[in-house]
mmCIF file of C-alpha atoms and ligand atoms in Angstrom:
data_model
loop_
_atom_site.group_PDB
_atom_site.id
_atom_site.type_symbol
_atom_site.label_atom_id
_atom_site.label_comp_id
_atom_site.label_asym_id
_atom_site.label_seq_id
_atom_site.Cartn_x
_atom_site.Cartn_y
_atom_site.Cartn_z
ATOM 1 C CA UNK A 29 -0.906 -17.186 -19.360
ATOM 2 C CA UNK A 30 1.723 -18.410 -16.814
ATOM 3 C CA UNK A 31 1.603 -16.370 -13.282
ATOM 4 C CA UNK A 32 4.724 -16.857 -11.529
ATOM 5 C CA UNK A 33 4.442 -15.191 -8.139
ATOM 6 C CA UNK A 34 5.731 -15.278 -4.777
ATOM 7 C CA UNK A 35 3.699 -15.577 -1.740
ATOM 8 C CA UNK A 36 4.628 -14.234 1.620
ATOM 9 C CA UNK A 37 1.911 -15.257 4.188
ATOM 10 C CA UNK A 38 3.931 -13.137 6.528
ATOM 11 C CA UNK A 39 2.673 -12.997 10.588
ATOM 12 C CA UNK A 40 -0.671 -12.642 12.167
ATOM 13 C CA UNK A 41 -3.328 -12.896 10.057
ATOM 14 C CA UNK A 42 -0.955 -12.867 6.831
ATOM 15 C CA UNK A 43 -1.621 -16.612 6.136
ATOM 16 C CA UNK A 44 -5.530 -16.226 6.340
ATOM 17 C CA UNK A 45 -5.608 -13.398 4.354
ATOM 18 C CA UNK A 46 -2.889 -14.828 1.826
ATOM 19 C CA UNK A 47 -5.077 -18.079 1.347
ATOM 20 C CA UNK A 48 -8.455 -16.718 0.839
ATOM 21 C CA UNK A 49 -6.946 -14.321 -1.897
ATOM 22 C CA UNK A 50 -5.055 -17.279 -3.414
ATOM 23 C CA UNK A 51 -8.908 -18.605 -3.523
ATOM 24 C CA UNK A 52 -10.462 -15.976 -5.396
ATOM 25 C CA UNK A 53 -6.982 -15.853 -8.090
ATOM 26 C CA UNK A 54 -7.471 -19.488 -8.716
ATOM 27 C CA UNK A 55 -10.984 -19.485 -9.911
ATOM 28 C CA UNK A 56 -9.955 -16.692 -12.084
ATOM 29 C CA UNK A 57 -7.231 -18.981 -13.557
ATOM 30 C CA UNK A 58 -9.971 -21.094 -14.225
ATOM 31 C CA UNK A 59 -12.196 -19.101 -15.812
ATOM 32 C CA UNK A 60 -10.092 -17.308 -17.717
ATOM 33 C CA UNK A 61 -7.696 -20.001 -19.022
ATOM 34 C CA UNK A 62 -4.090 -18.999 -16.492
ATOM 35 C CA UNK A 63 -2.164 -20.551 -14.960
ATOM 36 C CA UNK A 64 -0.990 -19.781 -11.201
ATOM 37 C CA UNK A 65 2.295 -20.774 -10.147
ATOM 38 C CA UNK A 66 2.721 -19.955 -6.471
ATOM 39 C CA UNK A 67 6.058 -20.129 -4.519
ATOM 40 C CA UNK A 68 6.245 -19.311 -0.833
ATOM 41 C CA UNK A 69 8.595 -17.321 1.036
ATOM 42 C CA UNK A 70 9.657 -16.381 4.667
ATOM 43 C CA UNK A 71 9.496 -13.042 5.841
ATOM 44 C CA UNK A 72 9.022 -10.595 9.141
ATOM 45 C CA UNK A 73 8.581 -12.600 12.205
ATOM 46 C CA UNK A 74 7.859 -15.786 10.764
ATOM 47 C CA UNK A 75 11.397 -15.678 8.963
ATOM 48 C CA UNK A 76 12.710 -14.557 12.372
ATOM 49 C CA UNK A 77 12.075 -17.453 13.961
ATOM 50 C CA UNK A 78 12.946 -20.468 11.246
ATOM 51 C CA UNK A 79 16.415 -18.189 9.997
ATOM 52 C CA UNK A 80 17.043 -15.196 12.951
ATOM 53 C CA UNK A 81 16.651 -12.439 9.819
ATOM 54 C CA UNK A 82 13.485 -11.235 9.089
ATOM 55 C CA UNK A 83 14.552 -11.844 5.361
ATOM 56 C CA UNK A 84 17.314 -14.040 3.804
ATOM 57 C CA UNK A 85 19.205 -14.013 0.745
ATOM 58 C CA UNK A 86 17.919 -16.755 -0.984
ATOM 59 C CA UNK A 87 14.219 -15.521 -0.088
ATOM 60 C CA UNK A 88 15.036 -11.898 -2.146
ATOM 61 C CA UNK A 89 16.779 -14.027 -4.870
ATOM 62 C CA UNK A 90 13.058 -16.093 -5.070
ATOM 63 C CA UNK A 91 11.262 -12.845 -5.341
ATOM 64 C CA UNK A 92 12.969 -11.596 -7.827
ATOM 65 C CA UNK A 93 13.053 -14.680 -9.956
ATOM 66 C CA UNK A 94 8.956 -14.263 -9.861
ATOM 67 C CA UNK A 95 6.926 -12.151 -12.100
ATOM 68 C CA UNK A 96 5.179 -10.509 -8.605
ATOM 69 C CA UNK A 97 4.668 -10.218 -4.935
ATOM 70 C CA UNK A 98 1.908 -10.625 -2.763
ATOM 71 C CA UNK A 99 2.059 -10.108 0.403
ATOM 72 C CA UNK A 100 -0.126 -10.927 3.546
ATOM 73 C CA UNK A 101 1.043 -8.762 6.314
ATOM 74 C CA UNK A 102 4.570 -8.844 8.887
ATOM 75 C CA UNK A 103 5.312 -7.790 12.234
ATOM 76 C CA UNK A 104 3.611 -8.926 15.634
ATOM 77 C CA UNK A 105 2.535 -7.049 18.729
ATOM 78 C CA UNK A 106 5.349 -4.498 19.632
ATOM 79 C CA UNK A 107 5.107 -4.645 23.209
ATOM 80 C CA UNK A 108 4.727 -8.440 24.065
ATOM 81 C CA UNK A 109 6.179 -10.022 21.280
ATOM 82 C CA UNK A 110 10.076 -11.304 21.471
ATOM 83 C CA UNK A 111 10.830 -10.294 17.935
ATOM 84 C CA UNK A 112 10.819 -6.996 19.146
ATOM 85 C CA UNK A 113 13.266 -7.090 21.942
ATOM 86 C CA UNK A 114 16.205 -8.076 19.194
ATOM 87 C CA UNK A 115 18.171 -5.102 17.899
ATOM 88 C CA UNK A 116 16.044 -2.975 14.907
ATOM 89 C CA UNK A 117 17.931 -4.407 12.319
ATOM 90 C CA UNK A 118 16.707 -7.886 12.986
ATOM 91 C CA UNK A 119 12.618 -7.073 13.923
ATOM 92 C CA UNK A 120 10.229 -8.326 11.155
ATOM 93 C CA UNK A 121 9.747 -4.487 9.034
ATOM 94 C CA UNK A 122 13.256 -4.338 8.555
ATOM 95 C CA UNK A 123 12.323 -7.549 6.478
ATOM 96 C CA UNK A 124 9.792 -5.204 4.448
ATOM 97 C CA UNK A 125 12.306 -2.251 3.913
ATOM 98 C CA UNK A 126 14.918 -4.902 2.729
ATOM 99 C CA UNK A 127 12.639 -5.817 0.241
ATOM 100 C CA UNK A 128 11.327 -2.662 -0.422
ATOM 101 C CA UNK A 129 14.986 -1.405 -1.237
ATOM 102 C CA UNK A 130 15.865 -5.002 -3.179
ATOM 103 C CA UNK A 131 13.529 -4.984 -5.286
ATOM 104 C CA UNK A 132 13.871 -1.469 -5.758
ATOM 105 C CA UNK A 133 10.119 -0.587 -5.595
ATOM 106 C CA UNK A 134 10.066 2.858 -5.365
ATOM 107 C CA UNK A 135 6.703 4.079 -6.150
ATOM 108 C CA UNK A 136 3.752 2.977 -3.687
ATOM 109 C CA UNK A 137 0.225 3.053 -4.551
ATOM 110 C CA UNK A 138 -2.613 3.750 -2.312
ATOM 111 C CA UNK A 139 -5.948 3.953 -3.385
ATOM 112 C CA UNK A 140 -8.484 5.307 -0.723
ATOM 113 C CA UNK A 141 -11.712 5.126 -1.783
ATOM 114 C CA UNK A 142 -15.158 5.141 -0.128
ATOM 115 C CA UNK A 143 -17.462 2.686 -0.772
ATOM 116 C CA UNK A 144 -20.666 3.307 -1.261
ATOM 117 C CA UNK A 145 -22.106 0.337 0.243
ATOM 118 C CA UNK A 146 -19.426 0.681 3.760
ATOM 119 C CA UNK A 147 -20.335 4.832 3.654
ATOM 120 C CA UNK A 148 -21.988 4.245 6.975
ATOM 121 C CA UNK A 149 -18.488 3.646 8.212
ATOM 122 C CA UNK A 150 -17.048 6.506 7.075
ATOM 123 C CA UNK A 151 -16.115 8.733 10.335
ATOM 124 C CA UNK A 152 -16.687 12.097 8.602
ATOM 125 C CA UNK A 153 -19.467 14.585 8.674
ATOM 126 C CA UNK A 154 -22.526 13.223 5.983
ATOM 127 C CA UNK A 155 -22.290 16.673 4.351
ATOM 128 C CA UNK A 156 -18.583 15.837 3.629
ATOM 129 C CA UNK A 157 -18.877 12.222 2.742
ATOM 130 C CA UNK A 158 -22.046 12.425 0.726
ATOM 131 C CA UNK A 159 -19.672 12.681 -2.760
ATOM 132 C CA UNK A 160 -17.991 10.175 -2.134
ATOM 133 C CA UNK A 161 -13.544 10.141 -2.639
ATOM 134 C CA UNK A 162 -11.631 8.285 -4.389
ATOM 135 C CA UNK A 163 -8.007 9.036 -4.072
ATOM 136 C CA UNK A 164 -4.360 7.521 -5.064
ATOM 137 C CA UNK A 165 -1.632 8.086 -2.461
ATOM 138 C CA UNK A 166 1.515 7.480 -4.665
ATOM 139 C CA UNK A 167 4.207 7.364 -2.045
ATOM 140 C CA UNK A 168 7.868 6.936 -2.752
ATOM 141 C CA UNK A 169 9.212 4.130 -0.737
ATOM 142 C CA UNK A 170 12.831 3.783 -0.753
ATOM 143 C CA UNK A 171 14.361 7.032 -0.028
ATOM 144 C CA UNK A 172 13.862 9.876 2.160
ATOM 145 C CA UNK A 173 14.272 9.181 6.355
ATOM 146 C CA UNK A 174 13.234 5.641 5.889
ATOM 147 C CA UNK A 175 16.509 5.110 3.821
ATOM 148 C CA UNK A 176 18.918 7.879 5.537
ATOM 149 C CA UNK A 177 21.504 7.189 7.817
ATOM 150 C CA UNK A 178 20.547 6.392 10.916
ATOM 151 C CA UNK A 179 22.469 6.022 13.982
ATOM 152 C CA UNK A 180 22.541 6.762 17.670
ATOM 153 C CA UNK A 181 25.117 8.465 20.551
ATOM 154 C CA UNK A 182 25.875 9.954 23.336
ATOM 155 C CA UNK A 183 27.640 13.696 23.232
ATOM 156 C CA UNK A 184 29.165 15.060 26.250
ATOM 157 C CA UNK A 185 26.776 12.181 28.439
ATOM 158 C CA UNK A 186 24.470 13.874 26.107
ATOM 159 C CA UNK A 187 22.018 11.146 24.491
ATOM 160 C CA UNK A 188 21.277 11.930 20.907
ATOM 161 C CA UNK A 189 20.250 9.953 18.103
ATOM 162 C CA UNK A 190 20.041 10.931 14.170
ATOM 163 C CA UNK A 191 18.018 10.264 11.133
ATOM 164 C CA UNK A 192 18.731 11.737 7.648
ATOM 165 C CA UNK A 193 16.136 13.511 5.190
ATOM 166 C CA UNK A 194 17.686 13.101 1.733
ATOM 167 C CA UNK A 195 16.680 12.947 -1.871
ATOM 168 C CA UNK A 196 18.227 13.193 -5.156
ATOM 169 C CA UNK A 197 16.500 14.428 -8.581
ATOM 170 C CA UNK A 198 16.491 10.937 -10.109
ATOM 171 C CA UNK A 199 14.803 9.597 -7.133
ATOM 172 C CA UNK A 200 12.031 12.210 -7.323
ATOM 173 C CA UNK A 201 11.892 12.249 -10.956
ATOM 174 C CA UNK A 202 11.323 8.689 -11.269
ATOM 175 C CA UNK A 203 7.720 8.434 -9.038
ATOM 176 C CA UNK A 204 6.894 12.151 -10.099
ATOM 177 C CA UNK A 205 6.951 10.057 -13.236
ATOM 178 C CA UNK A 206 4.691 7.319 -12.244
ATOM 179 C CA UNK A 207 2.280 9.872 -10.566
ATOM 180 C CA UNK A 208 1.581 11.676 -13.707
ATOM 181 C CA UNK A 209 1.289 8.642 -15.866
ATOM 182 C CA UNK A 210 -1.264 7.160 -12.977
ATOM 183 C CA UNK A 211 -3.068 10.452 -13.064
ATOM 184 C CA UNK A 212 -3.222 10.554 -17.225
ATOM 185 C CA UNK A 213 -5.619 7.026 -16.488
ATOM 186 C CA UNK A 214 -7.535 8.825 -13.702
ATOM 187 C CA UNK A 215 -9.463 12.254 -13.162
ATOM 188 C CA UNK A 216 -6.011 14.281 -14.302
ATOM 189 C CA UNK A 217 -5.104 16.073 -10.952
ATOM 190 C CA UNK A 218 -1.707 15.662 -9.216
ATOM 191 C CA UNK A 219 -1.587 17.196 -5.575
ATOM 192 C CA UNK A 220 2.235 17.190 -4.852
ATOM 193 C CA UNK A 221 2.563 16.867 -1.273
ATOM 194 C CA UNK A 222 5.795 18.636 0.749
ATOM 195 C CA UNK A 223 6.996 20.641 3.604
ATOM 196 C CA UNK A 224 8.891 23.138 1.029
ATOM 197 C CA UNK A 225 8.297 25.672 3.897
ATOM 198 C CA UNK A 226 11.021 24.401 5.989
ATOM 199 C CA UNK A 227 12.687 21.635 4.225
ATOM 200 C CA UNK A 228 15.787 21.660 1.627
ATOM 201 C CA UNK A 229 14.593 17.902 0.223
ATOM 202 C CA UNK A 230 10.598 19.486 -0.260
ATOM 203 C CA UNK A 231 12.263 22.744 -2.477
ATOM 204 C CA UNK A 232 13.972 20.321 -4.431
ATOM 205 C CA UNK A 233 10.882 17.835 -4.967
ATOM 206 C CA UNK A 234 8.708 20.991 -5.697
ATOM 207 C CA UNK A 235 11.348 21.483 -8.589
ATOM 208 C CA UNK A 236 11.531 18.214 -10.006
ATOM 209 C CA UNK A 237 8.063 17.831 -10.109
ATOM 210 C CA UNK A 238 7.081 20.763 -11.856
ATOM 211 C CA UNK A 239 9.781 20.045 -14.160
ATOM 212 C CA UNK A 240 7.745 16.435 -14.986
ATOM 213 C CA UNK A 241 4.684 18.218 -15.119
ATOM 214 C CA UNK A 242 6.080 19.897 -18.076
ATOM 215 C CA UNK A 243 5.895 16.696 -19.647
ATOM 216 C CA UNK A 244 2.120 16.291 -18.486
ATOM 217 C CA UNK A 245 0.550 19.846 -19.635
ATOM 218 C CA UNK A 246 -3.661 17.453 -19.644
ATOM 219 C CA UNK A 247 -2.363 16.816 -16.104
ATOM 220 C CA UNK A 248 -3.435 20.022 -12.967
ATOM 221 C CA UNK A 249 -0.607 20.116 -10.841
ATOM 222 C CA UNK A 250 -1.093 21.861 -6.931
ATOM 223 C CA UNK A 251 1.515 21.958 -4.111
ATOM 224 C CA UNK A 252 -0.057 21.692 -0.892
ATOM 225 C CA UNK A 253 1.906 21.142 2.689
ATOM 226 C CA UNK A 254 2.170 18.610 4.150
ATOM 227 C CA UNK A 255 0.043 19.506 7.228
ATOM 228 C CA UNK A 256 -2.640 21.365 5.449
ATOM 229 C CA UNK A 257 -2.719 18.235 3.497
ATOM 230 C CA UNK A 258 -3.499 16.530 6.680
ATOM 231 C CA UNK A 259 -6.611 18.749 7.276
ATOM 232 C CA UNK A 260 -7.401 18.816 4.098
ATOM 233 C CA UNK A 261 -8.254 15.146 3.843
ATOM 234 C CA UNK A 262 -10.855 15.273 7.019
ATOM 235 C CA UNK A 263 -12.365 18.784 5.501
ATOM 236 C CA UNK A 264 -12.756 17.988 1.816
ATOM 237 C CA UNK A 265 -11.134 14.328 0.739
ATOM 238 C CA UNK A 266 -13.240 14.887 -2.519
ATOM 239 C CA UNK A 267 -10.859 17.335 -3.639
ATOM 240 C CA UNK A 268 -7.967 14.742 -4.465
ATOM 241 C CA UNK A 269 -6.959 12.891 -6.958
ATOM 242 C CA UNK A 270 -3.519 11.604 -6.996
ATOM 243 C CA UNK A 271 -1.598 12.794 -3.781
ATOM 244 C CA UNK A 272 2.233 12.331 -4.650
ATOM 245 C CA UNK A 273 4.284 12.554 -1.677
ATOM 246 C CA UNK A 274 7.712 11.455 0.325
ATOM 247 C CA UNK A 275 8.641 8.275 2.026
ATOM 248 C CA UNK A 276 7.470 9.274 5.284
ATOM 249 C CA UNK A 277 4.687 12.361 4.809
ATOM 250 C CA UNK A 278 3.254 9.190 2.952
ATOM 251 C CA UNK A 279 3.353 6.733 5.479
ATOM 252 C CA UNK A 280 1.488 8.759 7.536
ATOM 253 C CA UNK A 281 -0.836 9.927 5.102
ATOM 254 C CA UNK A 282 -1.871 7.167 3.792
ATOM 255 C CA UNK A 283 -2.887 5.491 7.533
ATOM 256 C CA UNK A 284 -4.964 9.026 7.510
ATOM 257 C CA UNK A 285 -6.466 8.102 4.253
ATOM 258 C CA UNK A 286 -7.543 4.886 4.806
ATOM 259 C CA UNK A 287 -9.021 5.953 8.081
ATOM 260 C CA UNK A 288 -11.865 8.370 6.377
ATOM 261 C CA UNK A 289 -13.108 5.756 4.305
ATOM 262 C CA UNK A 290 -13.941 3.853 7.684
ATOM 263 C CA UNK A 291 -12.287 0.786 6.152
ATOM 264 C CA UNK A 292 -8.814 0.374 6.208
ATOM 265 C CA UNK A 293 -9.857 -3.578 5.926
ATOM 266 C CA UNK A 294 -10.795 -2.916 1.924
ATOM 267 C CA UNK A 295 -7.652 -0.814 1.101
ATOM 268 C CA UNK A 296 -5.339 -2.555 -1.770
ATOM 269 C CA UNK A 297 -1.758 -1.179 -1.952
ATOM 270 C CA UNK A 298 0.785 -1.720 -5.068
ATOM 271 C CA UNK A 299 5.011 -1.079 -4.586
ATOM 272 C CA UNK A 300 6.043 -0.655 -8.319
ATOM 273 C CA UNK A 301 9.692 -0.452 -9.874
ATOM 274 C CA UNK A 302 10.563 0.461 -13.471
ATOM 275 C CA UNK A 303 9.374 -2.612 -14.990
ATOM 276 C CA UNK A 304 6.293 -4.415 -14.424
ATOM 277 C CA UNK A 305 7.524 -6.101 -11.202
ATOM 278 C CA UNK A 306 5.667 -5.302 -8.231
ATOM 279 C CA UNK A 307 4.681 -6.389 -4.665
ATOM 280 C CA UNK A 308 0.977 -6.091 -3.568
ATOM 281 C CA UNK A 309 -0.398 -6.065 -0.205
ATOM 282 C CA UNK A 310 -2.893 -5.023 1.769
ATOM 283 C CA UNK A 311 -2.149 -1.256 3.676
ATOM 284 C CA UNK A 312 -3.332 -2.462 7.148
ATOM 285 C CA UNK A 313 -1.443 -4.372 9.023
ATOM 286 C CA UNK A 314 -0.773 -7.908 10.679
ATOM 287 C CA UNK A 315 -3.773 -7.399 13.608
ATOM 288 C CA UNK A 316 -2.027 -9.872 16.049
ATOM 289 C CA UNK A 317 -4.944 -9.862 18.109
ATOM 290 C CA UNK A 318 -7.232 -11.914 15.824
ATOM 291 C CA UNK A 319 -4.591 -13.804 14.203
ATOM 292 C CA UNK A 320 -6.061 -17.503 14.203
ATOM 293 C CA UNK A 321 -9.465 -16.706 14.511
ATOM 294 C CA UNK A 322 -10.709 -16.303 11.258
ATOM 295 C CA UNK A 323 -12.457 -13.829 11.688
ATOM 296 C CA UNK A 324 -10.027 -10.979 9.197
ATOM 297 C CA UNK A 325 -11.198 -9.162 6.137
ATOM 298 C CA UNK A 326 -9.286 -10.726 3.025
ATOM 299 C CA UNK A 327 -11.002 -8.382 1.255
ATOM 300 C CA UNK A 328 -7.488 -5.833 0.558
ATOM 301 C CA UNK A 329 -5.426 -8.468 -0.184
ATOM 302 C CA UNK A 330 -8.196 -9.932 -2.881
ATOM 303 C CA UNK A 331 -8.004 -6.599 -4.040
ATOM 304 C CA UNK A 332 -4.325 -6.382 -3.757
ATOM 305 C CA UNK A 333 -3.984 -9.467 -5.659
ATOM 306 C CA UNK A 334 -6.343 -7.875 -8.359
ATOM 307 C CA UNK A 335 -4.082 -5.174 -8.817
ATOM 308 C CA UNK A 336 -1.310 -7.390 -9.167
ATOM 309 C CA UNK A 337 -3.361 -8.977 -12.388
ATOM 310 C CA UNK A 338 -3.607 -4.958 -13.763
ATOM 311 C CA UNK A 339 -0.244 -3.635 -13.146
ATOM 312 C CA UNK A 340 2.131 -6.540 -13.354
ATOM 313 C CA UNK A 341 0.291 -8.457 -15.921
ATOM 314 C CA UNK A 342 -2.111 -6.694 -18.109
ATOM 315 C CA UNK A 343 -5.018 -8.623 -17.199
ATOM 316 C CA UNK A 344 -7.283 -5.746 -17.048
ATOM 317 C CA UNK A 345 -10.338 -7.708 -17.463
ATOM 318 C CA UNK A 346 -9.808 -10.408 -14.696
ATOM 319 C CA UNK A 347 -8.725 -7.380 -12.486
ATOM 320 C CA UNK A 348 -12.003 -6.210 -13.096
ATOM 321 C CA UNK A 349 -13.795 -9.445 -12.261
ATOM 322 C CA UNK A 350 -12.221 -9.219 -9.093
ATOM 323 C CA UNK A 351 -13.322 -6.052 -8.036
ATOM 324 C CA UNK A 352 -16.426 -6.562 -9.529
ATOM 325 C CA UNK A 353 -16.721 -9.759 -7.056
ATOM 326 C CA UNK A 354 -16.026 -7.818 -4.221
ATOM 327 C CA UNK A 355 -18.781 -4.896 -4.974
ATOM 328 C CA UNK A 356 -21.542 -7.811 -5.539
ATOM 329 C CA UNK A 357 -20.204 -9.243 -2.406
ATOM 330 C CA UNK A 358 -20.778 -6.140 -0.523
ATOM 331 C CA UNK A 359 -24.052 -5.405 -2.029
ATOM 332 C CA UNK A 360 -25.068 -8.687 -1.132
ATOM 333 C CA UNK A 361 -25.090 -7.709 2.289
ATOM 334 C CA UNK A 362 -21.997 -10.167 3.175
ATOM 335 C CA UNK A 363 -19.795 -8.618 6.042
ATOM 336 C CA UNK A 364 -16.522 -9.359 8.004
ATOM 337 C CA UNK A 365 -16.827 -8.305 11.409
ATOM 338 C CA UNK A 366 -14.729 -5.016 10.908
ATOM 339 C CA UNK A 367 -17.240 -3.533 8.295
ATOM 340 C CA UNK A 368 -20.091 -4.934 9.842
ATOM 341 C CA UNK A 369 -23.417 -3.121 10.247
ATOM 342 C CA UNK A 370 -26.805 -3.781 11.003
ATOM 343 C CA UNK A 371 -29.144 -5.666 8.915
ATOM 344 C CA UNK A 372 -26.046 -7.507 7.111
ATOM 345 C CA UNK A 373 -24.586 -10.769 7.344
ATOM 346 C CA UNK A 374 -21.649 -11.567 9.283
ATOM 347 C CA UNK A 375 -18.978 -14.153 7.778
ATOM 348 C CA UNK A 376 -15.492 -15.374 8.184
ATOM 349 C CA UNK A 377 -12.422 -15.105 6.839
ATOM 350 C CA UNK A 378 -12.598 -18.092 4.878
ATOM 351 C CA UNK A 379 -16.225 -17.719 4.004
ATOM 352 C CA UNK A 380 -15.710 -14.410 2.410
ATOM 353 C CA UNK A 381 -13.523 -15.951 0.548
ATOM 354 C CA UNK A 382 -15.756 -18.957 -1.202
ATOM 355 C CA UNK A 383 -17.925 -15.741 -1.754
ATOM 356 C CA UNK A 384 -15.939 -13.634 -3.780
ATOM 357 C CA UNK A 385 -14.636 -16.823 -5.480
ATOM 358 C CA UNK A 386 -18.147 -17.967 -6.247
ATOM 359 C CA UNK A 387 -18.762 -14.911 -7.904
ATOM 360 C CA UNK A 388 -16.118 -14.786 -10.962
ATOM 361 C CA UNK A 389 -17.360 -16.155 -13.612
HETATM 362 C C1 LIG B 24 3.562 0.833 5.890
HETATM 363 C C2 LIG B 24 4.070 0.444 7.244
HETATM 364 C C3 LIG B 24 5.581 0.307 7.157
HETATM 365 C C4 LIG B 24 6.144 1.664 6.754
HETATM 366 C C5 LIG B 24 6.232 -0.194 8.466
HETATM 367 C C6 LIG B 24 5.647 -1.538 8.864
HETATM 368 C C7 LIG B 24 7.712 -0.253 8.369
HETATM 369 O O1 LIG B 24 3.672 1.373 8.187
HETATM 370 O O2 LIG B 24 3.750 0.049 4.930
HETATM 371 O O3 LIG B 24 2.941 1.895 5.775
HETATM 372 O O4 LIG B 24 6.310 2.534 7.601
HETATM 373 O O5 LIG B 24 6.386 1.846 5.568
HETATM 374 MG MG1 LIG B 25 2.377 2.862 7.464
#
């Protein structure tokens, strides 16, 4: 099979992580019989600085031309980098809610899951750890606050600035939707996440959703608020399956999710729209601070890139190589220096990577 997909290296330690899971993808193609195509484009900071826009045109045109995404990681450190003293509209994440809102992916996956072999890292009690979690955050990503207008003024020499909270049925409907059919594959439990105390947009997602659930009667559908849902996921994580949730309760969620499994380095993220398009990266960030040194975990994006081969192309089995690479990896005893622990080896960036290559096939 031909693989066309765009790159985007991104800033920090984007490139690193980008090339090591290009690694562990091309021995796949190899074993398996594909073939990669890989085009690269510009975006965040590194765009800023060859075009002045965190994203162009022509670079959305190339994405969408492509079968997939994947993505290293954008944005630099907020207080000493120059990208961030141009106006918000020009810094490097309004390059990833461009493309976010381009591309029209609208439904973001998160798995958290704690690995057995990193539960040492886990920061929570061993009495709530000890079964283990393995959650999906599905978050929708282009509506909501993120997508509102937005603007700032001054009343009566009164500052004041305003963001908008809005959300139509269809927008709802559509990653209610891909919730349920996620949870139909999984353990069959949908935790809809809102504020429907307070908030007009949460009544009307509590609606909408039980209206798909309908649709759905194998699937358990719970509301929970949003900030028992906080607590919830420090007190008892094993208690979720698929959290569904709102732009921004899932932004924030999610960093909270990753967190408890103590390894925000091995979390995978997905950003799906109605077809089988999607863009795949890794849910931490660009880590400014050892950009260069190889010393990052690629291990998200390889995973990232691994659900790229399951959702976008059907390659179920090669997806499963993948993760099955990193598991023997990590059993091993092979570490980055974010998971390390004691007794284990510590490797690079790029040595990881000749690891998990070196073990598909
Ligand atoms: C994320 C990030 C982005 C977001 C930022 C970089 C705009 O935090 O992907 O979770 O808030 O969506
Ligand atoms: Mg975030």
């Amino acid at each position: 099979m031909k693989l066309n997909i765009v790159c985007i290296p991104g800033d920090g330690i984007g490139p690193e992580i980008v090339t090591e899971a290009k690694k562990v993808l091309n021995k796949v193609a190899s074993v398996y019989g594909h073939e990669m195509i890989y085009t690269d484009i510009l975006m965040g900071g590194a765009s800023i600085d060859v075009h002045g826009v965190p994203l162009t045109d022509e670079a959305v045109e190339t994405a969408k031309a492509a079968d997939a995404v994947l993505m290293g990681s954008i944005g630099g450190d907020t207080t000493t980098s120059p990208w961030y003293k141009l106006a918000p509209n020009l810094r490097p994440e309004a390059g990833l809610l461009a493309i976010r809102k381009a591309l029209n992916l609208f439904a973001n996956l998160r798995p958290a899951v704690l690995y057995e072999e990193l539960s040492d890292a886990c920061p929570l009690r061993k009495d709530i750890s000890e079964n283990g979690f393995d959650m999906l955050i599905m978050r929708e990503l282009t509506g909501g606050l993120y997508f509102g207008e937005r603007y700032t003024t001054e009343e009566n020499g009164v500052r004041k600035a305003v963001d908008t909270l809005s959300y139509d049925e269809n927008e709802i409907r559509r990653v209610a939707k891909k919730g349920f059919d996620i949870a139909m594959k999984r353990r069959k439990k949908v935790t809809s996440v809102d504020k429907a105390n307070v908030l007009d947009s949460s009544r009307l997602w509590r609606k909408v959703v039980e209206e798909v659930a309908a649709d759905y009667p194998e699937v358990t559908l719970e509301h929970m608020l949003v900030d028992n849902c906080a607590m919830q996921l420090v007190k008892d994580p094993a208690q979720f399956d698929v959290i569904l949730t709102e732009n921004m309760f899932g932004d924030i969620l999610s960093d909270e999710a990753s967190m408890v499994t103590g390894s925000i380095g091995m979390l995978a993220s997905a950003s799906l729209n109605d077809s089988k398009f999607g863009l795949y990266e890794p849910s931490h960030g660009s880590a400014p601070d050892i950009a260069g040194k190889g010393i990052a975990n690629p291990i998200a994006t390889v995973l990232s890139a691994a659900m790229m081969l399951k959702y976008s192309f059907d390659l179920d089995k090669e997806a499963a190589a993948m993760e099955a690479a990193v598991k023997n990896v990590l059993k091993k005893g092979y570490r980055t220096v974010d998971i390390m622990s004691e007794g284990c080896t510590k490797v690079g960036c790029a040595e990881m990577g000749d690891l998990l290559a070196d073990e598909i096939g």
